[in-house]
Amino acid sequence: MKINYNPYSKDFWDDSWNIYKDLRDNDPVHCMEDFGGAWALSRFEDIWNAHLGSYKDYTSIEGTSPPPLLLGDDSGPGHISIPTNDGADHRDYRNTIADRYTQSSVSELEDKIRQLTIKELEPGLKKGEIDVHEIARKVSLFTITDMIGLERDIALKARELIDIFYERDPDVMGVTPRGQEAFGQCMGLMLQLASEWRKDTPPSPTHINSWITKQVREGLWMSDEQIMGNTSMLIITGADTVPYTIANLFYYLDQNPDQQEILKNDPSLIPAAFEETVRFDHPTNILGRKLNKDMELHGKKMKKGDSVIFLYQSAGRDEREFDNPDKFDITRPTPKRTISFGHGPHKCLGQHLARLEGRVILEEIFKAIPEYSLQHNEMVRTFGEFLQGYRNMPIKF
């Protein structure tokens, strides 16, 4: 029987875990005929190998997100950003800010992140109710935009527009007309700011200062359009995955009271709980690349120029890689391999920041609110081809 995998379909969203398993077991290199013959890799090992970094095999230049790879739409936020480069270009553009994301550099932000979390918690503690996702969202957003050099009121406006961009309608393939309009407004705002920043550059060590005052390499400077793309890309990646993961963690703790009790009795397991949540329900459904050459995998012949997408949620539940993968277990031994934050030269630049934010935000929430109850009737989960997770996770105490 043909597997019906359509990442834009509500039928898929409603039954994704079973469809992922069907793909892994029966069609691990799945041809998406309705999407120009793109290929979907669903097994951990295949996705791991695809990330190893041979630019002879894959290219990111034509995009890494669903719009360009599946719909031929190159107008998205990642089209002119750091990830959409290969080889030396990718390395050099990434290196313009990479020193800010080393583990040692990120560790210097711990106190700031903790104070941000405490401040965002204060109003809710007085009311006896908070939205876990909203707390994490603001902390993550202000952390990344402070690093960029973007004023917080502008960051909130940009984030509001990006949220509209990611709204999904089951009757619309991909971005809605309202989302397209909001995205255009966001890009226009960022482009205007890029021009203004050249006249009045935020101080070092902000990303904007690095992008404007330093060459990418000898004779190469970032354009306003690239600054626009990178700023938007970081607002998205820096303020989505951590909040979704933290909200998802609260959901799965509620569904697994034994794990909730374990974590309550041993807060040192918070980092492990964060990692397990990313594995168990990865907030990023899809990223991918295009083939730079013909390739055969599991008997399927793929052609140069074909889109290949990586199903991270599926990989995290692959029984070929993880024991009892459908069990949420915060005491799970540290995996030998992980692609929760990618792998190879395109590995997530912000992995250390994400882990630090996750740990600190959760530490402060659990310290301030040791006993709480989820408001199940108010929980809302985002469904979409790119991002999934709980965007509303209210708790009362």
Short mmCIF file of C-alpha atoms in Angstrom, two decimals:
data_model
loop_
_atom_site.label_atom_id
_atom_site.label_comp_id
_atom_site.label_asym_id
_atom_site.label_seq_id
_atom_site.Cartn_x
_atom_site.Cartn_y
_atom_site.Cartn_z
CA MET A 1 0.00 0.00 0.00
CA LYS A 2 1.30 3.44 -0.93
CA ILE A 3 2.23 5.60 2.04
CA ASN A 4 0.43 8.93 2.07
CA TYR A 5 3.07 11.34 3.36
CA ASN A 6 2.16 14.97 2.83
CA PRO A 7 3.69 17.31 5.44
CA TYR A 8 1.07 19.97 4.63
CA SER A 9 -1.90 17.67 5.25
CA LYS A 10 -4.00 17.63 8.41
CA ASP A 11 -4.35 13.86 7.93
CA PHE A 12 -0.59 13.62 8.40
CA TRP A 13 -0.53 15.99 11.37
CA ASP A 14 -3.19 13.87 13.08
CA ASP A 15 -1.28 10.59 12.59
CA SER A 16 2.33 11.63 12.12
CA TRP A 17 4.02 9.11 14.43
CA ASN A 18 2.39 6.11 12.74
CA ILE A 19 3.16 7.48 9.28
CA TYR A 20 6.78 8.08 10.27
CA LYS A 21 7.08 4.48 11.45
CA ASP A 22 5.53 3.23 8.22
CA LEU A 23 8.07 5.26 6.25
CA ARG A 24 11.02 3.99 8.30
CA ASP A 25 9.94 0.37 8.00
CA ASN A 26 8.67 0.25 4.44
CA ASP A 27 9.85 3.25 2.43
CA PRO A 28 12.86 4.94 4.08
CA VAL A 29 13.69 6.86 0.89
CA HIS A 30 10.22 8.08 0.01
CA CYS A 31 9.49 9.78 -3.30
CA MET A 32 7.13 12.72 -2.83
CA GLU A 33 5.54 12.67 -6.26
CA ASP A 34 3.23 15.58 -5.48
CA PHE A 35 6.22 17.77 -4.63
CA GLY A 36 8.31 17.57 -7.75
CA GLY A 37 9.76 14.18 -6.92
CA ALA A 38 11.46 15.34 -3.72
CA TRP A 39 12.77 12.58 -1.46
CA ALA A 40 12.10 12.13 2.27
CA LEU A 41 14.65 10.35 4.49
CA SER A 42 13.10 9.01 7.69
CA ARG A 43 15.77 6.79 9.29
CA PHE A 44 18.34 8.14 11.74
CA GLU A 45 21.34 6.53 10.03
CA ASP A 46 20.48 7.94 6.61
CA ILE A 47 19.94 11.45 7.96
CA TRP A 48 23.15 11.21 9.99
CA ASN A 49 25.13 10.25 6.91
CA ALA A 50 23.55 13.02 4.85
CA HIS A 51 24.81 15.53 7.43
CA LEU A 52 28.41 14.35 7.33
CA GLY A 53 29.34 17.33 5.24
CA SER A 54 30.38 16.34 1.76
CA TYR A 55 29.39 19.30 -0.39
CA LYS A 56 30.02 17.01 -3.34
CA ASP A 57 26.83 15.18 -2.33
CA TYR A 58 24.48 17.94 -1.17
CA THR A 59 24.13 21.69 -1.56
CA SER A 60 22.34 24.22 0.64
CA ILE A 61 22.60 27.11 -1.82
CA GLU A 62 19.05 26.67 -3.15
CA GLY A 63 17.55 26.52 0.33
CA THR A 64 17.24 24.24 3.35
CA SER A 65 13.60 24.74 4.41
CA PRO A 66 10.33 23.33 3.01
CA PRO A 67 9.27 26.30 0.81
CA PRO A 68 12.20 26.16 -1.64
CA LEU A 69 12.69 22.40 -1.42
CA LEU A 70 9.06 21.31 -1.76
CA LEU A 71 7.18 24.24 -3.27
CA GLY A 72 9.85 26.01 -5.30
CA ASP A 73 9.36 29.18 -3.26
CA ASP A 74 12.66 30.91 -2.57
CA SER A 75 11.21 33.96 -0.82
CA GLY A 76 11.45 32.59 2.71
CA PRO A 77 13.62 33.91 5.55
CA GLY A 78 16.45 31.48 5.00
CA HIS A 79 17.09 32.25 1.34
CA ILE A 80 19.90 34.75 1.92
CA SER A 81 21.15 33.67 5.34
CA ILE A 82 24.23 31.89 6.63
CA PRO A 83 22.88 28.30 6.27
CA THR A 84 22.24 28.70 2.53
CA ASN A 85 25.93 28.55 1.67
CA ASP A 86 28.34 25.70 1.03
CA GLY A 87 31.99 25.00 1.79
CA ALA A 88 34.27 27.98 2.38
CA ASP A 89 31.44 30.48 1.91
CA HIS A 90 29.38 28.81 4.63
CA ARG A 91 32.40 28.62 6.92
CA ASP A 92 33.35 32.28 6.45
CA TYR A 93 29.83 33.68 6.85
CA ARG A 94 29.27 31.49 9.90
CA ASN A 95 32.58 32.61 11.40
CA THR A 96 31.42 36.23 11.47
CA ILE A 97 29.54 35.39 14.69
CA ALA A 98 30.67 31.85 15.59
CA ASP A 99 32.88 33.02 18.46
CA ARG A 100 29.76 34.22 20.30
CA TYR A 101 28.29 30.70 20.29
CA THR A 102 31.13 28.62 21.70
CA GLN A 103 30.34 26.83 24.93
CA SER A 104 32.62 29.13 26.92
CA SER A 105 31.18 32.31 25.39
CA VAL A 106 27.60 31.17 25.89
CA SER A 107 28.28 30.25 29.53
CA GLU A 108 28.89 33.94 30.24
CA LEU A 109 25.20 34.57 29.49
CA GLU A 110 23.89 32.29 32.24
CA ASP A 111 23.28 34.99 34.84
CA LYS A 112 21.60 37.25 32.28
CA ILE A 113 19.28 34.44 31.14
CA ARG A 114 18.47 33.60 34.76
CA GLN A 115 17.61 37.21 35.60
CA LEU A 116 15.48 37.50 32.46
CA THR A 117 13.58 34.37 33.48
CA ILE A 118 13.02 35.61 37.02
CA LYS A 119 11.74 38.95 35.69
CA GLU A 120 9.34 37.30 33.21
CA LEU A 121 8.03 34.98 35.93
CA GLU A 122 7.19 37.76 38.41
CA PRO A 123 3.75 38.84 37.07
CA GLY A 124 2.53 35.26 36.76
CA LEU A 125 3.72 34.31 40.23
CA LYS A 126 1.49 37.04 41.65
CA LYS A 127 -1.52 35.76 39.65
CA GLY A 128 -0.90 32.07 40.30
CA GLU A 129 -0.77 31.24 36.59
CA ILE A 130 1.83 31.36 33.82
CA ASP A 131 2.10 30.17 30.24
CA VAL A 132 5.30 28.16 30.10
CA HIS A 133 5.75 28.69 26.37
CA GLU A 134 5.28 32.45 26.66
CA ILE A 135 7.87 32.74 29.45
CA ALA A 136 10.41 30.73 27.48
CA ARG A 137 9.60 32.61 24.27
CA LYS A 138 10.35 36.02 25.76
CA VAL A 139 13.56 34.88 27.44
CA SER A 140 14.82 33.24 24.25
CA LEU A 141 13.74 36.16 22.07
CA PHE A 142 15.35 38.84 24.22
CA THR A 143 18.53 36.79 24.62
CA ILE A 144 19.07 36.33 20.89
CA THR A 145 18.00 39.83 19.88
CA ASP A 146 20.29 41.38 22.50
CA MET A 147 23.10 39.37 20.92
CA ILE A 148 22.06 40.59 17.48
CA GLY A 149 21.83 44.20 18.66
CA LEU A 150 18.11 44.58 17.95
CA GLU A 151 16.01 46.75 20.26
CA ARG A 152 13.47 44.71 22.21
CA ASP A 153 10.38 46.61 21.08
CA ILE A 154 11.39 46.02 17.46
CA ALA A 155 12.15 42.38 18.28
CA LEU A 156 8.61 41.91 19.62
CA LYS A 157 7.13 43.48 16.49
CA ALA A 158 9.26 41.28 14.21
CA ARG A 159 8.34 38.21 16.22
CA GLU A 160 4.64 39.06 15.94
CA LEU A 161 4.95 39.21 12.15
CA ILE A 162 6.92 35.96 12.01
CA ASP A 163 4.27 34.22 14.11
CA ILE A 164 1.68 35.23 11.51
CA PHE A 165 4.00 33.92 8.79
CA TYR A 166 4.00 30.50 10.50
CA GLU A 167 0.23 30.28 10.95
CA ARG A 168 -1.13 27.36 8.94
CA ASP A 169 -4.51 26.67 7.37
CA PRO A 170 -5.26 23.04 6.39
CA ASP A 171 -6.86 24.37 3.21
CA VAL A 172 -3.74 26.29 2.16
CA MET A 173 -0.50 24.67 1.03
CA GLY A 174 2.22 26.31 3.10
CA VAL A 175 2.16 30.01 3.91
CA THR A 176 -1.23 31.73 3.96
CA PRO A 177 -1.83 35.04 2.13
CA ARG A 178 -1.92 36.75 5.53
CA GLY A 179 1.39 35.10 6.35
CA GLN A 180 2.95 36.26 3.09
CA GLU A 181 1.89 39.83 3.82
CA ALA A 182 3.30 39.68 7.36
CA PHE A 183 6.55 38.21 6.12
CA GLY A 184 6.93 40.98 3.57
CA GLN A 185 6.43 43.55 6.32
CA CYS A 186 9.05 41.85 8.49
CA MET A 187 11.61 41.72 5.69
CA GLY A 188 10.91 45.34 4.84
CA LEU A 189 11.47 46.33 8.45
CA MET A 190 14.74 44.39 8.67
CA LEU A 191 16.00 45.82 5.37
CA GLN A 192 15.22 49.36 6.50
CA LEU A 193 17.05 48.71 9.77
CA ALA A 194 20.07 47.29 7.95
CA SER A 195 20.41 50.56 6.06
CA GLU A 196 20.04 52.57 9.27
CA TRP A 197 22.57 50.41 11.10
CA ARG A 198 25.24 51.34 8.56
CA LYS A 199 24.84 54.97 9.66
CA ASP A 200 24.44 54.25 13.37
CA THR A 201 26.02 50.87 14.09
CA PRO A 202 25.21 49.11 17.38
CA PRO A 203 28.32 48.63 19.54
CA SER A 204 30.55 45.56 19.65
CA PRO A 205 30.11 42.66 20.36
CA THR A 206 26.68 42.64 18.70
CA HIS A 207 26.21 40.60 15.54
CA ILE A 208 25.20 43.71 13.62
CA ASN A 209 28.48 45.37 14.52
CA SER A 210 30.41 42.33 13.27
CA TRP A 211 28.43 42.15 10.02
CA ILE A 212 28.92 45.84 9.24
CA THR A 213 32.44 46.59 10.48
CA LYS A 214 34.24 43.36 9.58
CA GLN A 215 34.82 41.69 6.24
CA VAL A 216 33.52 38.17 5.76
CA ARG A 217 36.89 37.57 4.16
CA GLU A 218 39.29 39.73 2.17
CA GLY A 219 37.22 41.93 -0.13
CA LEU A 220 33.82 40.48 0.85
CA TRP A 221 31.31 42.41 2.94
CA MET A 222 27.77 41.50 3.96
CA SER A 223 25.03 43.22 1.97
CA ASP A 224 21.96 44.83 3.53
CA GLU A 225 19.91 41.94 2.13
CA GLN A 226 22.15 39.39 3.86
CA ILE A 227 21.96 41.28 7.14
CA MET A 228 18.18 41.29 6.74
CA GLY A 229 18.12 37.54 6.08
CA ASN A 230 20.47 36.64 8.92
CA THR A 231 18.64 38.83 11.43
CA SER A 232 15.30 37.23 10.52
CA MET A 233 16.78 33.73 10.53
CA LEU A 234 18.21 34.18 14.04
CA ILE A 235 14.96 35.63 15.40
CA ILE A 236 13.18 32.51 14.13
CA THR A 237 15.69 29.85 15.16
CA GLY A 238 16.65 31.60 18.38
CA ALA A 239 13.12 32.02 19.70
CA ASP A 240 11.17 28.97 18.53
CA THR A 241 12.85 25.66 19.30
CA VAL A 242 13.59 26.23 23.00
CA PRO A 243 10.08 27.49 23.90
CA TYR A 244 8.45 24.62 22.01
CA THR A 245 10.74 22.10 23.70
CA ILE A 246 10.08 23.48 27.17
CA ALA A 247 6.31 23.50 26.61
CA ASN A 248 6.48 19.98 25.17
CA LEU A 249 8.41 18.83 28.23
CA PHE A 250 5.62 19.98 30.54
CA TYR A 251 3.12 18.07 28.40
CA TYR A 252 5.11 14.84 28.45
CA LEU A 253 5.79 15.09 32.17
CA ASP A 254 2.04 15.39 32.66
CA GLN A 255 1.51 12.31 30.49
CA ASN A 256 4.21 10.39 32.38
CA PRO A 257 3.76 11.03 36.13
CA ASP A 258 6.62 8.68 36.99
CA GLN A 259 9.01 10.89 35.01
CA GLN A 260 7.57 14.00 36.63
CA GLU A 261 8.25 12.53 40.07
CA ILE A 262 11.79 11.54 39.10
CA LEU A 263 12.56 15.07 37.91
CA LYS A 264 10.97 16.65 40.97
CA ASN A 265 13.18 14.54 43.22
CA ASP A 266 16.33 15.12 41.17
CA PRO A 267 16.53 18.52 39.43
CA SER A 268 20.02 17.64 38.19
CA LEU A 269 18.18 15.67 35.48
CA ILE A 270 16.82 18.87 33.91
CA PRO A 271 19.42 18.88 31.08
CA ALA A 272 18.67 15.22 30.35
CA ALA A 273 14.93 15.93 30.38
CA PHE A 274 15.44 18.76 27.88
CA GLU A 275 17.49 16.50 25.58
CA GLU A 276 14.97 13.67 25.82
CA THR A 277 12.16 16.03 24.86
CA VAL A 278 14.01 17.20 21.75
CA ARG A 279 14.54 13.56 20.74
CA PHE A 280 11.01 12.48 21.55
CA ASP A 281 9.18 15.37 19.86
CA HIS A 282 11.58 17.47 17.81
CA PRO A 283 10.12 20.94 17.20
CA THR A 284 11.66 21.10 13.72
CA ASN A 285 9.95 18.66 11.36
CA ILE A 286 11.92 19.25 8.21
CA LEU A 287 15.14 20.64 6.88
CA GLY A 288 16.94 19.46 3.77
CA ARG A 289 19.18 20.18 0.82
CA LYS A 290 19.46 19.45 -2.88
CA LEU A 291 21.59 16.75 -4.43
CA ASN A 292 24.82 17.76 -6.12
CA LYS A 293 25.07 14.42 -7.91
CA ASP A 294 23.11 11.29 -8.75
CA MET A 295 22.81 8.98 -5.76
CA GLU A 296 21.29 5.59 -4.94
CA LEU A 297 20.04 4.76 -1.44
CA HIS A 298 18.02 1.71 -0.39
CA GLY A 299 17.50 0.88 -4.05
CA LYS A 300 16.07 4.30 -4.91
CA LYS A 301 17.84 6.27 -7.63
CA MET A 302 17.90 9.98 -6.91
CA LYS A 303 19.07 12.54 -9.45
CA LYS A 304 21.28 15.60 -9.23
CA GLY A 305 19.09 18.60 -8.41
CA ASP A 306 16.46 16.58 -6.54
CA SER A 307 15.33 17.94 -3.18
CA VAL A 308 16.03 15.68 -0.19
CA ILE A 309 14.34 16.41 3.12
CA PHE A 310 15.33 15.10 6.53
CA LEU A 311 12.53 14.04 8.89
CA TYR A 312 14.02 14.82 12.30
CA GLN A 313 10.93 13.83 14.27
CA SER A 314 11.02 10.42 12.63
CA ALA A 315 14.74 10.00 13.26
CA GLY A 316 14.24 10.61 16.97
CA ARG A 317 11.84 7.66 17.16
CA ASP A 318 13.94 5.23 15.10
CA GLU A 319 14.20 1.89 16.91
CA ARG A 320 17.31 1.11 14.86
CA GLU A 321 19.10 3.83 16.82
CA PHE A 322 17.27 4.09 20.17
CA ASP A 323 16.05 1.41 22.56
CA ASN A 324 12.31 1.64 23.18
CA PRO A 325 12.15 4.99 21.32
CA ASP A 326 8.44 5.58 21.93
CA LYS A 327 9.01 5.71 25.69
CA PHE A 328 9.63 9.14 27.19
CA ASP A 329 12.48 8.48 29.61
CA ILE A 330 14.49 11.31 31.16
CA THR A 331 16.90 8.75 32.66
CA ARG A 332 17.74 7.38 29.22
CA PRO A 333 21.52 6.85 28.85
CA THR A 334 23.21 9.57 26.84
CA PRO A 335 22.95 8.51 23.18
CA LYS A 336 26.15 7.75 21.32
CA ARG A 337 24.92 9.96 18.50
CA THR A 338 22.38 12.73 18.21
CA ILE A 339 21.04 14.88 15.41
CA SER A 340 18.81 16.92 17.70
CA PHE A 341 20.88 19.94 16.73
CA GLY A 342 22.05 18.65 13.38
CA HIS A 343 25.44 17.22 12.57
CA GLY A 344 28.49 18.10 10.49
CA PRO A 345 29.48 21.58 9.25
CA HIS A 346 25.87 22.80 9.32
CA LYS A 347 25.34 21.73 12.93
CA CYS A 348 23.19 24.24 14.79
CA LEU A 349 25.26 27.29 15.63
CA GLY A 350 23.15 27.92 18.73
CA GLN A 351 23.21 24.42 20.24
CA HIS A 352 25.07 25.50 23.40
CA LEU A 353 22.84 28.54 23.82
CA ALA A 354 19.70 26.41 23.43
CA ARG A 355 20.85 23.92 26.04
CA LEU A 356 21.79 26.70 28.46
CA GLU A 357 18.46 28.47 28.00
CA GLY A 358 16.57 25.22 28.43
CA ARG A 359 18.37 24.36 31.65
CA VAL A 360 18.17 27.81 33.25
CA ILE A 361 14.54 28.52 32.33
CA LEU A 362 13.43 25.12 33.63
CA GLU A 363 15.49 25.47 36.82
CA GLU A 364 13.84 28.79 37.63
CA ILE A 365 10.31 27.62 36.79
CA PHE A 366 10.58 24.46 38.89
CA LYS A 367 12.24 26.36 41.75
CA ALA A 368 9.49 28.99 41.80
CA ILE A 369 6.62 26.58 41.12
CA PRO A 370 7.32 23.11 42.58
CA GLU A 371 3.64 22.15 42.45
CA TYR A 372 1.36 23.03 39.54
CA SER A 373 -1.44 21.74 37.33
CA LEU A 374 -1.70 21.94 33.55
CA GLN A 375 -4.76 23.62 32.12
CA HIS A 376 -5.54 20.96 29.54
CA ASN A 377 -8.49 22.73 27.97
CA GLU A 378 -6.29 25.76 27.20
CA MET A 379 -3.33 23.93 25.67
CA VAL A 380 -2.80 24.60 21.97
CA ARG A 381 -0.43 22.70 19.71
CA THR A 382 1.02 24.22 16.56
CA PHE A 383 0.86 22.00 13.49
CA GLY A 384 2.78 22.70 10.33
CA GLU A 385 5.28 21.35 7.84
CA PHE A 386 8.22 23.09 9.54
CA LEU A 387 7.46 23.66 13.23
CA GLN A 388 5.36 21.65 15.67
CA GLY A 389 4.84 21.85 19.39
CA TYR A 390 2.74 23.41 22.13
CA ARG A 391 2.51 27.17 21.75
CA ASN A 392 0.13 27.52 24.69
CA MET A 393 1.02 25.62 27.86
CA PRO A 394 -0.70 27.35 30.82
CA ILE A 395 -0.14 26.08 34.34
CA LYS A 396 -1.82 27.12 37.60
CA PHE A 397 -0.43 26.86 41.10
#
